[in-house]
Tab-separated table of C-alpha atoms (C1' of nucleotides) in Angstrom:
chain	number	residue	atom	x	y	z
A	8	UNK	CA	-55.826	-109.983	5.661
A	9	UNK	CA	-55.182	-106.151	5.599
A	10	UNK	CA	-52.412	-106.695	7.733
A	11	UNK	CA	-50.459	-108.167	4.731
A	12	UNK	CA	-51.378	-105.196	2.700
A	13	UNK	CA	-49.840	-102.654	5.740
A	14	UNK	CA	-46.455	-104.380	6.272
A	15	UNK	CA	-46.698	-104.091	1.894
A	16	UNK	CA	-46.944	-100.268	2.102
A	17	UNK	CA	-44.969	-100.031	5.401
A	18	UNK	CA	-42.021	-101.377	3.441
A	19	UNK	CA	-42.429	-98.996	0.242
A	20	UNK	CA	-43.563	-95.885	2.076
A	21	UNK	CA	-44.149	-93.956	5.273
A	22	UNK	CA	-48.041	-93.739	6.106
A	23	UNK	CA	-49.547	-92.169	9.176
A	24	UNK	CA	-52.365	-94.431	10.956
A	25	UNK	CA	-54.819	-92.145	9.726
A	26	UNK	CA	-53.916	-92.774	6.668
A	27	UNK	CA	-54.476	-96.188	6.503
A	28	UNK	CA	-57.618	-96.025	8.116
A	29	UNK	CA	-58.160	-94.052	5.210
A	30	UNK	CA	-57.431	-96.352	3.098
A	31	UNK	CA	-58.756	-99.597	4.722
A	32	UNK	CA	-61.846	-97.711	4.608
A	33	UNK	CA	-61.965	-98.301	0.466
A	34	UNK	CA	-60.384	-102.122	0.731
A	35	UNK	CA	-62.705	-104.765	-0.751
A	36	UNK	CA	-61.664	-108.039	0.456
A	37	UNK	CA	-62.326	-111.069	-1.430
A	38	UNK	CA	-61.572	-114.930	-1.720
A	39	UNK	CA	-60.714	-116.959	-4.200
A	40	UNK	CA	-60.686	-120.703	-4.552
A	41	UNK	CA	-58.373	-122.261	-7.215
A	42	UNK	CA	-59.779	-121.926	-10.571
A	43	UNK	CA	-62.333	-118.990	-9.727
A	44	UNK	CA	-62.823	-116.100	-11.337
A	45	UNK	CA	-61.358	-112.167	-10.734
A	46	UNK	CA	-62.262	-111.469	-14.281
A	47	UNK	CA	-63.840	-112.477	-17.400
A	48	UNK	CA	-62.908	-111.736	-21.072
A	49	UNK	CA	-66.000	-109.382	-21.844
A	50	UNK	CA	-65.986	-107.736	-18.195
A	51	UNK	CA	-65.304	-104.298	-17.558
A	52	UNK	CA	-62.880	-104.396	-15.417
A	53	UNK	CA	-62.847	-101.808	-12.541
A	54	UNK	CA	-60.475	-102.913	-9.559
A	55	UNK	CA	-57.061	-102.505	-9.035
A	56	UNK	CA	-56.482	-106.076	-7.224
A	57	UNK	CA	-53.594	-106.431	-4.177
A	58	UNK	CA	-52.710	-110.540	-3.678
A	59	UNK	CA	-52.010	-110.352	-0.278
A	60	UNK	CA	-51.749	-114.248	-0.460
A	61	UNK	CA	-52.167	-117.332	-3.397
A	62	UNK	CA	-50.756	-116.846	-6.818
A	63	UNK	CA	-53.013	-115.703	-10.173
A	64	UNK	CA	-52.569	-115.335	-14.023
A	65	UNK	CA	-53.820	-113.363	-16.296
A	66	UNK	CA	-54.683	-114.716	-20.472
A	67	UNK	CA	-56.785	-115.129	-22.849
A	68	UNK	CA	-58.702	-117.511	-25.077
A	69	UNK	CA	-58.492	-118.143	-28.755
A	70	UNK	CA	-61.072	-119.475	-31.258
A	71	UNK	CA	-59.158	-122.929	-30.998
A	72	UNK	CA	-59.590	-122.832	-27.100
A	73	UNK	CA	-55.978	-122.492	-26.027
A	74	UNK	CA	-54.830	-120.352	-23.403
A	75	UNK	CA	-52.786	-117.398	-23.547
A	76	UNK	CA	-50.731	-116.602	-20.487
A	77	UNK	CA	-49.820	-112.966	-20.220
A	78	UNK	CA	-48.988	-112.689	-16.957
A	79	UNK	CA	-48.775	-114.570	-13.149
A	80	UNK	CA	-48.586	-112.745	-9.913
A	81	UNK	CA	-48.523	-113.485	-6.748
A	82	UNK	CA	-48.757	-112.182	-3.034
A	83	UNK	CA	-47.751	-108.779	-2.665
A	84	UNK	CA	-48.369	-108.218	-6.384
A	85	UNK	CA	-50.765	-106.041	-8.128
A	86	UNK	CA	-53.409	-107.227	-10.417
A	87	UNK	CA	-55.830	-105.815	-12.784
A	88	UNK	CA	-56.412	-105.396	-16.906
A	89	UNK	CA	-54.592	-101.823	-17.457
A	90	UNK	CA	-56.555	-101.143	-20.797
A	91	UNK	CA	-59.954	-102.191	-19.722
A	92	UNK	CA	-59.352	-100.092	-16.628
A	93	UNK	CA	-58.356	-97.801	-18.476
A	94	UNK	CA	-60.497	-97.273	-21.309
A	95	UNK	CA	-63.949	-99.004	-19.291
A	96	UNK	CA	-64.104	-101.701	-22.535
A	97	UNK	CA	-64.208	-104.968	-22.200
A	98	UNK	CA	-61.289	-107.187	-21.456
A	99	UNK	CA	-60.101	-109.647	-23.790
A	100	UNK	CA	-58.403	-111.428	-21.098
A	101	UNK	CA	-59.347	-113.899	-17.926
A	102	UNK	CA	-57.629	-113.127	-14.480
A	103	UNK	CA	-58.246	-116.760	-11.943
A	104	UNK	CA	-56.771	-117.968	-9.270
A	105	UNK	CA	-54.140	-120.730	-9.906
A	106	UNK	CA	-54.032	-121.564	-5.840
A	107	UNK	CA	-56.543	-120.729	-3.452
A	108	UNK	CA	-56.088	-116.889	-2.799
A	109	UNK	CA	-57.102	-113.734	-0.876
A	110	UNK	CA	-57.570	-110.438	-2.427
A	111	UNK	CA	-57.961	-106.364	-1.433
A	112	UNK	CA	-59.629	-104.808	-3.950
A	113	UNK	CA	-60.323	-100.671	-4.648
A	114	UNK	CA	-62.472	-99.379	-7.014
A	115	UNK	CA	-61.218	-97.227	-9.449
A	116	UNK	CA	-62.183	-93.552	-8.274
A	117	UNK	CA	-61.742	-95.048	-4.447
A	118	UNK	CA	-58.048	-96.118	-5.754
A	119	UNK	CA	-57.670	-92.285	-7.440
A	120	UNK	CA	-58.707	-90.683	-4.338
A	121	UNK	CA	-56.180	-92.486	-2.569
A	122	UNK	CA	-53.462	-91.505	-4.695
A	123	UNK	CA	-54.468	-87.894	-4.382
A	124	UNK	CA	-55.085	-87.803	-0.828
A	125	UNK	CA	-51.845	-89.991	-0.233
A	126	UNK	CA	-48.702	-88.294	-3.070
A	127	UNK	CA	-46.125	-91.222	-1.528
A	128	UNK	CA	-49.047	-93.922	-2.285
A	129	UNK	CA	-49.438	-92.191	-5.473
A	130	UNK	CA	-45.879	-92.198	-6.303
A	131	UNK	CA	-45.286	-95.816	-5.501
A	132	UNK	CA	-48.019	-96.558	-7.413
A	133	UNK	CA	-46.715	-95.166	-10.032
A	134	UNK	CA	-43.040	-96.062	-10.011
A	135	UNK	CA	-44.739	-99.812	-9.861
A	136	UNK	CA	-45.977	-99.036	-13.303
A	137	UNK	CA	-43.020	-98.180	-14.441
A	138	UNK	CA	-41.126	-101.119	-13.424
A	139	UNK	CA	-44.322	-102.524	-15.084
A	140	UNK	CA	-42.856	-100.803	-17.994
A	141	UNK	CA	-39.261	-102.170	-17.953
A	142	UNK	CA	-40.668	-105.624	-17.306
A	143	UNK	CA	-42.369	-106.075	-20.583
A	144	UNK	CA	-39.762	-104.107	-22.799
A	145	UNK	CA	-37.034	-106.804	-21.414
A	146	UNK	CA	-39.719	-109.337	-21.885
A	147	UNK	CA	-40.402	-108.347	-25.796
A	148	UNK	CA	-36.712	-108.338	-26.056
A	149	UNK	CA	-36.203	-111.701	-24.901
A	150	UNK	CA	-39.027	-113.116	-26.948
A	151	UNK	CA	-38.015	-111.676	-30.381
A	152	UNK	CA	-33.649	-112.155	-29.844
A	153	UNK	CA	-33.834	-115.310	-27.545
A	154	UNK	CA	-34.354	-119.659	-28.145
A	155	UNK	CA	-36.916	-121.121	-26.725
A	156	UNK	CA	-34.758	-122.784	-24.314
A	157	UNK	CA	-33.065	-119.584	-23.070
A	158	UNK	CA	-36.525	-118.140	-22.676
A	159	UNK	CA	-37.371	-120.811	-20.352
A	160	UNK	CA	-33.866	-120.397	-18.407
A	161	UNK	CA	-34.112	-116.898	-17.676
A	162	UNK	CA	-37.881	-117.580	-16.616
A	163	UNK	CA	-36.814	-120.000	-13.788
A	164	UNK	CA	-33.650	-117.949	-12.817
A	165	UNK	CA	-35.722	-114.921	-12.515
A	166	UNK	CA	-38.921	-116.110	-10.971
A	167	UNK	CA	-37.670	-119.036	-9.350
A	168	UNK	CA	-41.112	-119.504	-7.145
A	169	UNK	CA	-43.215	-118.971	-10.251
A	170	UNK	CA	-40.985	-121.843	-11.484
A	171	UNK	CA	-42.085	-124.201	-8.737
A	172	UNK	CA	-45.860	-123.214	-8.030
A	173	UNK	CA	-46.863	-123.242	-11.281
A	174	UNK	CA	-47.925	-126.154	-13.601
A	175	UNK	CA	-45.230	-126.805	-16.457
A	176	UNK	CA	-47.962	-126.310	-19.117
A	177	UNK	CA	-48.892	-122.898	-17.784
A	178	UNK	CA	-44.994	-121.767	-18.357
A	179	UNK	CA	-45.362	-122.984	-21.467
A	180	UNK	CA	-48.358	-121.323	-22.258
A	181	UNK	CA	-46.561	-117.657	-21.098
A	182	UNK	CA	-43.506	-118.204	-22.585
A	183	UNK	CA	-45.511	-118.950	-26.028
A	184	UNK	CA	-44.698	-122.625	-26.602
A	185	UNK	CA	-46.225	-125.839	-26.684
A	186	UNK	CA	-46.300	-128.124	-23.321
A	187	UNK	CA	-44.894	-130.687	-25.621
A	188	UNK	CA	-41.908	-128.775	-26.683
A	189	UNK	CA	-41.069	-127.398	-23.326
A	190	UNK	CA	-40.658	-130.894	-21.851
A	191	UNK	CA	-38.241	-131.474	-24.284
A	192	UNK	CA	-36.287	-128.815	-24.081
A	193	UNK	CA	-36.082	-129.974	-19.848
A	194	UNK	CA	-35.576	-133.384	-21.087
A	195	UNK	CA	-33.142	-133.589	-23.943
A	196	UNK	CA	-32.532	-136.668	-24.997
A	197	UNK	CA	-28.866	-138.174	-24.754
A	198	UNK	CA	-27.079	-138.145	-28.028
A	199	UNK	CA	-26.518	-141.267	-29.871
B	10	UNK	CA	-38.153	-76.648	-34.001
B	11	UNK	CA	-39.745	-76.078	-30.256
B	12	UNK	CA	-42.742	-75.197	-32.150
B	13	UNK	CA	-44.007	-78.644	-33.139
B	14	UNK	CA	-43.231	-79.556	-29.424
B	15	UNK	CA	-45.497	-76.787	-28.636
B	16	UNK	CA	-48.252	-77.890	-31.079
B	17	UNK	CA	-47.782	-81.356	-29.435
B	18	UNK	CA	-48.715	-80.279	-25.728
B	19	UNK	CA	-51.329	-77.496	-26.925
B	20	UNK	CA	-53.224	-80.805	-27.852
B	21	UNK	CA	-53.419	-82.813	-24.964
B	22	UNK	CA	-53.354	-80.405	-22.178
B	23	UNK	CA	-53.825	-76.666	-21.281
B	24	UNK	CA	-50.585	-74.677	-20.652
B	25	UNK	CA	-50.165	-70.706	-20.061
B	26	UNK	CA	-47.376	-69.020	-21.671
B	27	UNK	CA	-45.229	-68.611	-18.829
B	28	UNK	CA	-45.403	-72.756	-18.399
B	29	UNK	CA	-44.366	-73.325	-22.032
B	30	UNK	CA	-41.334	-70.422	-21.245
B	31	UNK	CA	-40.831	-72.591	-18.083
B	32	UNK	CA	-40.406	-75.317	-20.394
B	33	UNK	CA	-38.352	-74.149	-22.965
B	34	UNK	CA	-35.683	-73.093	-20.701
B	35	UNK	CA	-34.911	-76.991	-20.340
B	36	UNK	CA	-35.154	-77.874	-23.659
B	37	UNK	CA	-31.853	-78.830	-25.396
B	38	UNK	CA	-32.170	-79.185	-29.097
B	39	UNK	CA	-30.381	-81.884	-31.054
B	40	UNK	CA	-30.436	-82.590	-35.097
B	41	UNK	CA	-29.269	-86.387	-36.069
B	42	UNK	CA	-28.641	-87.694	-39.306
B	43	UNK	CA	-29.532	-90.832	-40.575
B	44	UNK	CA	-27.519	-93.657	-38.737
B	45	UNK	CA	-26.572	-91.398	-35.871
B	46	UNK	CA	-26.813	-92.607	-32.234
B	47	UNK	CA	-28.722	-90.968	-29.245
B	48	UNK	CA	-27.319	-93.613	-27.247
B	49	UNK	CA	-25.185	-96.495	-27.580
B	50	UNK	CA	-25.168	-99.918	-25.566
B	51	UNK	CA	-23.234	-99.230	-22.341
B	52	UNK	CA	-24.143	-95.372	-22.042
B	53	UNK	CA	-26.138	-94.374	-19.188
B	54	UNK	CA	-29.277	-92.690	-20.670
B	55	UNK	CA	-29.754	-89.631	-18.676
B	56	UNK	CA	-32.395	-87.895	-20.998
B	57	UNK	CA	-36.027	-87.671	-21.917
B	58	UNK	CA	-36.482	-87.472	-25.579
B	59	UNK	CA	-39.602	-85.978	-27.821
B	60	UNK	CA	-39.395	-86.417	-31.261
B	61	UNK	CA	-40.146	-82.995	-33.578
B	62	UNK	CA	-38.960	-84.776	-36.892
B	63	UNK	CA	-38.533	-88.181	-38.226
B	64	UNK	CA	-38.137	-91.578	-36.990
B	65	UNK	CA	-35.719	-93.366	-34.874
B	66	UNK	CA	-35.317	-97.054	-33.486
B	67	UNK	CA	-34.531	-98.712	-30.112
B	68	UNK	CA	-32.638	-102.450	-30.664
B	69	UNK	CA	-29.733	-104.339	-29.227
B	70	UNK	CA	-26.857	-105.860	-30.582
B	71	UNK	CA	-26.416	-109.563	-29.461
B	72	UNK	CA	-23.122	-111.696	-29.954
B	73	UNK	CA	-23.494	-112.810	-33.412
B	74	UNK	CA	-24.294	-109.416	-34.019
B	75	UNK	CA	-27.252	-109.518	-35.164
B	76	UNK	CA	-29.941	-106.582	-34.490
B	77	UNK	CA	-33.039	-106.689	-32.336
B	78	UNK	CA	-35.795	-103.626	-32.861
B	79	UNK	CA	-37.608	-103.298	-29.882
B	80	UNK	CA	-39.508	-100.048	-30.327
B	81	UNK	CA	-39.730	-97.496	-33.483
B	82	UNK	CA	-40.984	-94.124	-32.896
B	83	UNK	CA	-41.914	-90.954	-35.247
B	84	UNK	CA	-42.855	-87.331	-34.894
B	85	UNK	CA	-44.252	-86.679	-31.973
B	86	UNK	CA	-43.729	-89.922	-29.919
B	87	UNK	CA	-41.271	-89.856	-26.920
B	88	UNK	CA	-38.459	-92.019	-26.854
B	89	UNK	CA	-35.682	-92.923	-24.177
B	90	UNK	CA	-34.350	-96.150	-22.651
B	91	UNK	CA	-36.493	-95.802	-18.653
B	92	UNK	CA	-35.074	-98.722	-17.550
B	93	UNK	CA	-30.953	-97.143	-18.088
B	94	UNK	CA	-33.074	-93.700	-16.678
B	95	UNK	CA	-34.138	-94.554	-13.876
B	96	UNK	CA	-31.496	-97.007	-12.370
B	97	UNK	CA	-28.879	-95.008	-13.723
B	98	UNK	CA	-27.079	-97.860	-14.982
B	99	UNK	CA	-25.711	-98.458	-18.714
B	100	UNK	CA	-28.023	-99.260	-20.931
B	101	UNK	CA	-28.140	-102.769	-23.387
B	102	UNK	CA	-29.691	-100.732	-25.963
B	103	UNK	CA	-28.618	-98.346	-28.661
B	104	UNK	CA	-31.172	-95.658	-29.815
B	105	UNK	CA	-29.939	-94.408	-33.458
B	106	UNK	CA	-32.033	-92.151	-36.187
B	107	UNK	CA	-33.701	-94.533	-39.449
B	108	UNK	CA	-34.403	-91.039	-41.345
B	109	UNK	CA	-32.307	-87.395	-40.318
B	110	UNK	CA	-34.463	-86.477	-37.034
B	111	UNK	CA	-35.001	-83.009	-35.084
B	112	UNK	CA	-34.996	-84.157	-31.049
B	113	UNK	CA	-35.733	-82.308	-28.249
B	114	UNK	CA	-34.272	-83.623	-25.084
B	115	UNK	CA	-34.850	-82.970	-21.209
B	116	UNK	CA	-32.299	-84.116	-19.027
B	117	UNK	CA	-33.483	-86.601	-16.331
B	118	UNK	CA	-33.698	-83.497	-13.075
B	119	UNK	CA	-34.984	-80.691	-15.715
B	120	UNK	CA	-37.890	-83.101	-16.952
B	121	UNK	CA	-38.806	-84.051	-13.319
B	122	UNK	CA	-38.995	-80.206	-12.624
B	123	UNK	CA	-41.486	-79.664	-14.938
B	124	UNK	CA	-43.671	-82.789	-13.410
B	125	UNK	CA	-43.697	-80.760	-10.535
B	126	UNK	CA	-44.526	-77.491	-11.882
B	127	UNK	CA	-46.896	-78.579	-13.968
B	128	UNK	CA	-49.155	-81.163	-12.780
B	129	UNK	CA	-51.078	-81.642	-15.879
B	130	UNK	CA	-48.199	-82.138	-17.920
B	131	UNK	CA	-47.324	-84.895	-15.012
B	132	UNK	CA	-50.514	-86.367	-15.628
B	133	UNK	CA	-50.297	-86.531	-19.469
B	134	UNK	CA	-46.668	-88.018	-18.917
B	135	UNK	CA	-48.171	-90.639	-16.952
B	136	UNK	CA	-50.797	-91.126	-18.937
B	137	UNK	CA	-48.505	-91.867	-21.896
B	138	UNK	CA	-46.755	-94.780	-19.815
B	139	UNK	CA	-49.881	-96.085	-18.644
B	140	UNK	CA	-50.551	-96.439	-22.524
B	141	UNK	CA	-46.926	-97.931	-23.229
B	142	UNK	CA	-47.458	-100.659	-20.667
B	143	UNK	CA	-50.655	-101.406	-22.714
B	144	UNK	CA	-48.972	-101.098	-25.769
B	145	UNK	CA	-46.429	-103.449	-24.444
B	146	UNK	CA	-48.569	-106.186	-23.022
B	147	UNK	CA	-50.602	-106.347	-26.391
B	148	UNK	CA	-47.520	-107.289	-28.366
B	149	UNK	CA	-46.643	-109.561	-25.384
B	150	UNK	CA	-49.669	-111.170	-26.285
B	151	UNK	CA	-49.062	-111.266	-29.822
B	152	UNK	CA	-46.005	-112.146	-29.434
B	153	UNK	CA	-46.952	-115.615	-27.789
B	154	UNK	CA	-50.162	-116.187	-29.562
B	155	UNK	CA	-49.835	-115.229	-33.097
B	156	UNK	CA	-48.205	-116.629	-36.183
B	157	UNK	CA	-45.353	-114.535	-37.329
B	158	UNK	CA	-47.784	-113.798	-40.709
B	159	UNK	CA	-50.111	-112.426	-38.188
B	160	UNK	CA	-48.213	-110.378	-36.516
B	161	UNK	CA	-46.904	-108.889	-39.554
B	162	UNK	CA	-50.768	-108.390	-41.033
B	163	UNK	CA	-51.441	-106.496	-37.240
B	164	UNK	CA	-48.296	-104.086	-37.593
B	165	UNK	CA	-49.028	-103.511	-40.799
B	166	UNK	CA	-52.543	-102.100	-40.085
B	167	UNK	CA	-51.693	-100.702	-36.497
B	168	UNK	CA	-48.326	-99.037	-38.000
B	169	UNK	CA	-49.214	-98.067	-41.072
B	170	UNK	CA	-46.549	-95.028	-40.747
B	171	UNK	CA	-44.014	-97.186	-40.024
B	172	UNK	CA	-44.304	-99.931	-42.733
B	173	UNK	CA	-44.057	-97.260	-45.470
B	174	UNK	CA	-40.992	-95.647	-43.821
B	175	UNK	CA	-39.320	-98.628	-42.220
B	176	UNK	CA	-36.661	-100.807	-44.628
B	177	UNK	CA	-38.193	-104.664	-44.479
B	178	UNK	CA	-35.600	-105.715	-42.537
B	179	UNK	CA	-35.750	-103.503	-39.293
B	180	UNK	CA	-39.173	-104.681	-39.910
B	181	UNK	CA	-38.463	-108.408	-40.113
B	182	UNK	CA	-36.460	-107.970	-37.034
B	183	UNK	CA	-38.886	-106.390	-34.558
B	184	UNK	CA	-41.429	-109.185	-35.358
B	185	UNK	CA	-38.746	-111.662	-34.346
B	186	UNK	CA	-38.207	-113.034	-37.503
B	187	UNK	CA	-35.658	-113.156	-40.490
B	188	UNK	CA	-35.688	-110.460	-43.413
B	189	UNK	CA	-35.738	-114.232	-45.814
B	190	UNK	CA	-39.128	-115.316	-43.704
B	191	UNK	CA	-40.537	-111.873	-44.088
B	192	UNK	CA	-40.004	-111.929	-47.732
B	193	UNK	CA	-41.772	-115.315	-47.641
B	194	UNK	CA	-44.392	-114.081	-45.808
B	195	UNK	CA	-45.191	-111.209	-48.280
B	196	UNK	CA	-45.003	-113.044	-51.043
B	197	UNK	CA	-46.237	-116.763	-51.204
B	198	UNK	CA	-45.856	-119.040	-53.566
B	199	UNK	CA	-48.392	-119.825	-55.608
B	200	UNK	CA	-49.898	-123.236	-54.906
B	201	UNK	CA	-49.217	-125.822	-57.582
C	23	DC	C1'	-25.133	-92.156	-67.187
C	24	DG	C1'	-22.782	-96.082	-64.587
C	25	DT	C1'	-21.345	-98.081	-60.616
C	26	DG	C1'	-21.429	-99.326	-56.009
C	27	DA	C1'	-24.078	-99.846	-51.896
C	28	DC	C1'	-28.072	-101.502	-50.159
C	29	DA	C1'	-32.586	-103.827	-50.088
C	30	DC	C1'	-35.123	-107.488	-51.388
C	31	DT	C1'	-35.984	-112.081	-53.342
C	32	DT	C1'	-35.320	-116.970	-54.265
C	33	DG	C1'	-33.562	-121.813	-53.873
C	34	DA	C1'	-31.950	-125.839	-51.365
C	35	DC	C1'	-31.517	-127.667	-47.212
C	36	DA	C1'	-31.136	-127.750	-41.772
C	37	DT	C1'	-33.229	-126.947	-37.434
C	38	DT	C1'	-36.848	-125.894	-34.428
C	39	DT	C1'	-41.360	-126.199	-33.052
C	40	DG	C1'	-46.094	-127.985	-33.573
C	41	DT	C1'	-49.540	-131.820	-33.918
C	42	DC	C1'	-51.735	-135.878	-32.559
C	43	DA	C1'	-51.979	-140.004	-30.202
C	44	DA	C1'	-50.441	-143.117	-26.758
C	45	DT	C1'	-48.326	-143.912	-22.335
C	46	DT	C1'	-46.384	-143.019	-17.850
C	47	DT	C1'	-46.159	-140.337	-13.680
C	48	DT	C1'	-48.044	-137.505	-10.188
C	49	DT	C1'	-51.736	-135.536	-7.641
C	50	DT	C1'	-56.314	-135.346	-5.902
C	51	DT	C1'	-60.269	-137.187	-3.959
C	52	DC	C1'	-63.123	-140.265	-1.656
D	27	DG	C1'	-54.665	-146.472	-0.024
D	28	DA	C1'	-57.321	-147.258	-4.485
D	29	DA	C1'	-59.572	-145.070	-8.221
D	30	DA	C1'	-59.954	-141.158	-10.919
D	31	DA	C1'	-58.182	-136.966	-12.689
D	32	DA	C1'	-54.597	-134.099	-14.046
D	33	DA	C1'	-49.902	-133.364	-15.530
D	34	DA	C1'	-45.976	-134.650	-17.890
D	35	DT	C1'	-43.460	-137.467	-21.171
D	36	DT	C1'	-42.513	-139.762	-25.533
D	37	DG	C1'	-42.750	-141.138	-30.532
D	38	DA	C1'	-43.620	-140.338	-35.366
D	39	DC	C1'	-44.456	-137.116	-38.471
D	40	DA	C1'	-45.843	-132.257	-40.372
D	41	DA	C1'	-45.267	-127.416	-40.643
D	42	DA	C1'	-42.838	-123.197	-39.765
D	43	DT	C1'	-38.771	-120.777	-39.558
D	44	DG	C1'	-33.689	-120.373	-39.975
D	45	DT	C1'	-29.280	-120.647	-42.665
D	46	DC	C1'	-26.356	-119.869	-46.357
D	47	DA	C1'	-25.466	-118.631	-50.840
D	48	DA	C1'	-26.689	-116.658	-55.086
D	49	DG	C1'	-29.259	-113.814	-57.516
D	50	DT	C1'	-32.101	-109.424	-59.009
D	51	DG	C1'	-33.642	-104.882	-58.313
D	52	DT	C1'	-33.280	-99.985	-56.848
D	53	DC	C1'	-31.399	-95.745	-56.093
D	54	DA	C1'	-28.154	-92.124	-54.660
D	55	DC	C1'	-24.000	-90.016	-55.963
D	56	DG	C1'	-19.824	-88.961	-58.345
DNA sequence: CGTGACACTTGACATTTGTCAATTTTTTTC
DNA sequence: GAAAAAAATTGACAAATGTCAAGTGTCACG
């Protein structure tokens, strides 16, 4: 399983053997059946989570009981609640596994020494973040100038293997519609 | 003017003298008046920006030119396209002053100098993304789980700067909605 | 002052999206 | 491969938001 997590790094950065000794020596590995649990709204959360295979989401609950969908991600993503990380409060979100799926974890202070001990690991690291960044700016933009329908389009043009993995009501739950309406919208009816 | 900028670091982290002179000597100082553009749809945005005086906007312009507010920020807050920054490519934003503003910029090579310098100011630069993703994701999350009447109520008591300073409309428009629902939303009919 | 620009409100109606319930289709499991 | 479960579709109607046009208010500036 760590293997998938060296040819990751391999193709971002140039680390020495020792070096990933070093950092295999921190890796957590876990699996996850479909439907399990990384994380629970009301954990702490305290890993930063590599998928080095399946596919996950992140979301929340409301008082009605629907879901949220913030975010999916999938192998050779990174995974974790920023804030709660962050701040050590509880989450407000759930992270589960939408296919059966194998994860490295690292601790939080493990993860910092790595980025001090390693500055490229560090610097990747952070350069992900701010793609992170970029991500969600263009992804506010769409949702407060686009349709519905042009949401969804852009969705399967730009995550095309989101598009097919991933249960039509779980789109519709991240792109902040109803399943009902987004079937529509894929089936329009023919006009008179 | 460099003073406030001073003020600004001399809060969040510990610099000597000499770091601050280090500083300065990148600094380029910019007054805008109300209406004027940092940066206009199609530039390339080649600086980072730190707000000494008022309040400016980030939007795009789409066909039917309508706007789209995606960020407003005030004294003290950075503000800079990072996607057009760090691809070097034009950006599909304009940046423009709401009230006459005092900027200090640091061009794209200067600012990464003083990252390098200065590790603590790195650190407090990365600690302000880390918070901007969270920012980010939060309204991402509003944005696809609240009613547009909540999500005015939540910017309203998050932003409380802003919704005193900040013409209804801009307002209406970076919640997604029209300046005629807005008005709705502020003032309902009463029933019956 | 008064007048013009701008911001905000209101009304009537159109369009989009949500709700709820029923049905069909697809997938999973034994 | 049949039964059960899950996912997706469809219809009828309700609610939210958009559109367009006409007002009213506010305020800076000559």
């Amino acid at each position: 399983m760590f293997q998938a997590f060296k040819n990751y790094i391999s193709d971002h950065i140039q680390v020495s053997d020792d070096d990933f000794d070093f950092i295999e020596s921190f890796a957590v590995f876990r699996k996850l059946r479909k439907k399990q649990y990384l994380l629970q709204q009301g954990d702490v959360c305290r890993y930063n989570c590599f998928i080095a295979k399946g596919l996950m989401r992140t979301y929340s609950v409301d008082d009605k009981g629907t879901e949220h969908i913030i975010r999916f991600a999938m192998e050779n993503w990174w995974i974790s609640d920023r804030e709660s990380l962050a701040t050590a409060q509880p989450t407000k979100f759930n992270i589960d596994a939408i296919e059966d799926s194998e994860l490295i974890l690292f601790e939080k202070n493990d993860f910092e020494q790595i980025c001090e001990k390693i500055p490229a690991f560090s610097k990747m690291i952070a350069d992900i973040l701010n793609r992170g960044f970029i991500v969600n700016q263009n992804r506010i933009h769409e949702a407060i100038s686009s349709t519905a329908e042009e949401r969804y389009q852009n969705f399967v043009k730009r995550y095309p293997g989101f598009a097919l993995r991933v249960p039509q009501a779980m789109i519709a739950s991240y792109l902040g519609i109803k399943p009902e309406t987004l079937s529509r919208l894929r089936n329009p009816k023919t006009k008179s």
